[in-house]
Amino acid sequence: MRRKTVQKDAIKNAFLMESRPLRVDEILQMGRKVVKSLNQATVYRNLKCLVEIGWLRIINHPDLGIFYERAGKEHHHYFHCHACDRLFEIPGCALHEKEFVPPGFVTERHQVFLFGICSACGRT
Ligand SMILES: [Zn+2]
Ligand SMILES: [Zn+2]
């Protein structure tokens, strides 16, 4: 029981430290700094549980696959840096959904993924 709590806390901590969407391999890497014995199956099991209780949600990136992020945040967009391979949150939304669709179409939601170089990687 105690061990399980430590594992879950290590996974939660990765999200509290980074405040950006994380892939399973990133979570595993960060979690292992706290709990050396952490393995992929344990990470998957805990992520599933954290999604079920509404602490995390899943993002499906069109190219990069599945990411996890803290649930309950305001709508925002995403930016992927191809140099450091991290996904960032871009707060807010400048997209006017209604103006993009033909008459009669009803937009219910959208996701925006930007691609490029982040400020840390762009510095030379
Ligand atoms: Zn970068
Ligand atoms: Zn938006």
Short mmCIF file of C-alpha atoms and ligand atoms in Angstrom, two decimals:
data_model
loop_
_atom_site.label_atom_id
_atom_site.label_comp_id
_atom_site.label_asym_id
_atom_site.label_seq_id
_atom_site.Cartn_x
_atom_site.Cartn_y
_atom_site.Cartn_z
CA MET A 1 0.00 0.00 0.00
CA ARG A 2 2.71 2.42 1.04
CA ARG A 3 4.77 1.61 -2.03
CA LYS A 4 1.82 2.22 -4.31
CA THR A 5 1.25 5.67 -2.84
CA VAL A 6 4.89 6.56 -3.37
CA GLN A 7 4.67 5.49 -7.02
CA LYS A 8 1.50 7.46 -7.64
CA ASP A 9 2.93 10.54 -5.94
CA ALA A 10 6.06 10.32 -8.11
CA ILE A 11 3.87 10.32 -11.22
CA LYS A 12 1.69 13.18 -9.99
CA ASN A 13 4.80 15.12 -9.08
CA ALA A 14 6.05 15.01 -12.67
CA PHE A 15 2.95 16.96 -13.72
CA LEU A 16 3.20 19.41 -10.82
CA MET A 17 6.84 20.13 -11.65
CA GLU A 18 6.48 20.54 -15.41
CA SER A 19 2.96 21.96 -15.88
CA ARG A 20 2.92 20.86 -19.51
CA PRO A 21 1.56 17.77 -21.25
CA LEU A 22 3.77 14.71 -20.80
CA ARG A 23 4.31 11.47 -22.71
CA VAL A 24 4.58 8.13 -20.95
CA ASP A 25 8.36 7.94 -21.53
CA GLU A 26 8.82 11.41 -20.00
CA ILE A 27 6.70 10.48 -16.97
CA LEU A 28 8.66 7.27 -16.54
CA GLN A 29 11.98 9.08 -16.74
CA MET A 30 10.95 11.74 -14.22
CA GLY A 31 9.28 9.26 -11.91
CA ARG A 32 12.41 7.10 -11.79
CA LYS A 33 14.34 9.96 -10.26
CA VAL A 34 12.11 9.50 -7.21
CA VAL A 35 11.26 5.79 -7.36
CA LYS A 36 14.07 3.87 -9.07
CA SER A 37 12.04 0.67 -9.47
CA LEU A 38 9.23 2.38 -11.42
CA ASN A 39 8.37 0.48 -14.61
CA GLN A 40 6.23 1.19 -17.62
CA ALA A 41 3.36 -1.09 -16.58
CA THR A 42 3.08 0.69 -13.23
CA VAL A 43 3.12 4.07 -14.93
CA TYR A 44 0.36 3.01 -17.33
CA ARG A 45 -1.74 1.61 -14.49
CA ASN A 46 -1.43 4.80 -12.45
CA LEU A 47 -2.11 7.04 -15.45
CA LYS A 48 -5.28 5.08 -16.21
CA CYS A 49 -6.39 5.52 -12.64
CA LEU A 50 -5.60 9.25 -12.60
CA VAL A 51 -7.63 9.68 -15.79
CA GLU A 52 -10.53 7.75 -14.23
CA ILE A 53 -10.62 9.94 -11.14
CA GLY A 54 -10.46 13.06 -13.32
CA TRP A 55 -6.99 14.22 -12.27
CA LEU A 56 -5.52 13.81 -15.75
CA ARG A 57 -6.86 13.84 -19.26
CA ILE A 58 -5.59 12.33 -22.48
CA ILE A 59 -4.56 14.38 -25.52
CA ASN A 60 -4.20 12.67 -28.87
CA HIS A 61 -1.53 14.49 -30.83
CA PRO A 62 -1.91 13.83 -34.59
CA ASP A 63 1.81 13.03 -35.10
CA LEU A 64 3.21 12.31 -31.68
CA GLY A 65 0.51 10.14 -30.17
CA ILE A 66 -0.77 10.21 -26.64
CA PHE A 67 0.05 12.81 -24.02
CA TYR A 68 -1.38 13.31 -20.55
CA GLU A 69 -2.15 16.65 -18.96
CA ARG A 70 -3.81 17.95 -15.81
CA ALA A 71 -7.58 17.91 -16.16
CA GLY A 72 -9.79 20.91 -15.55
CA LYS A 73 -7.71 23.55 -17.28
CA GLU A 74 -9.17 26.27 -19.46
CA HIS A 75 -9.21 25.62 -23.19
CA HIS A 76 -5.75 26.18 -24.67
CA HIS A 77 -3.62 25.23 -27.65
CA TYR A 78 -0.43 23.22 -27.94
CA PHE A 79 3.05 23.89 -29.28
CA HIS A 80 5.51 21.14 -30.11
CA CYS A 81 9.22 22.00 -30.23
CA HIS A 82 10.99 19.66 -32.62
CA ALA A 83 14.39 20.49 -31.11
CA CYS A 84 13.70 19.39 -27.52
CA ASP A 85 10.63 17.29 -28.40
CA ARG A 86 8.53 18.86 -25.63
CA LEU A 87 4.88 19.81 -25.88
CA PHE A 88 3.90 23.15 -24.36
CA GLU A 89 0.58 24.72 -23.50
CA ILE A 90 -0.29 27.95 -25.26
CA PRO A 91 -2.82 29.68 -23.03
CA GLY A 92 -5.96 31.21 -24.46
CA CYS A 93 -7.60 30.89 -27.85
CA ALA A 94 -7.51 33.32 -30.76
CA LEU A 95 -9.58 31.12 -33.03
CA HIS A 96 -13.12 32.15 -33.95
CA GLU A 97 -14.66 28.77 -34.64
CA LYS A 98 -17.84 30.08 -36.19
CA GLU A 99 -16.00 32.02 -38.92
CA PHE A 100 -14.23 28.93 -40.25
CA VAL A 101 -17.14 26.68 -41.08
CA PRO A 102 -19.68 26.94 -43.90
CA PRO A 103 -23.24 27.96 -43.07
CA GLY A 104 -25.18 25.16 -41.42
CA PHE A 105 -22.11 23.55 -39.86
CA VAL A 106 -21.93 23.55 -36.08
CA THR A 107 -18.50 23.35 -34.50
CA GLU A 108 -18.48 21.66 -31.12
CA ARG A 109 -14.80 21.76 -30.24
CA HIS A 110 -11.33 22.15 -31.72
CA GLN A 111 -7.73 21.36 -30.91
CA VAL A 112 -4.81 23.35 -32.26
CA PHE A 113 -1.26 22.02 -32.48
CA LEU A 114 1.52 24.37 -33.48
CA PHE A 115 4.94 23.13 -34.57
CA GLY A 116 8.30 24.87 -34.31
CA ILE A 117 11.11 25.81 -31.92
CA CYS A 118 10.58 26.87 -28.31
CA SER A 119 12.24 29.93 -26.74
CA ALA A 120 14.81 27.86 -24.85
CA CYS A 121 15.92 26.02 -28.03
CA GLY A 122 15.76 29.14 -30.21
CA ARG A 123 18.34 30.96 -28.08
CA THR A 124 21.82 30.65 -29.59
ZN ZN B 1 12.62 23.30 -27.39
ZN ZN B 2 -8.81 27.23 -29.25
#
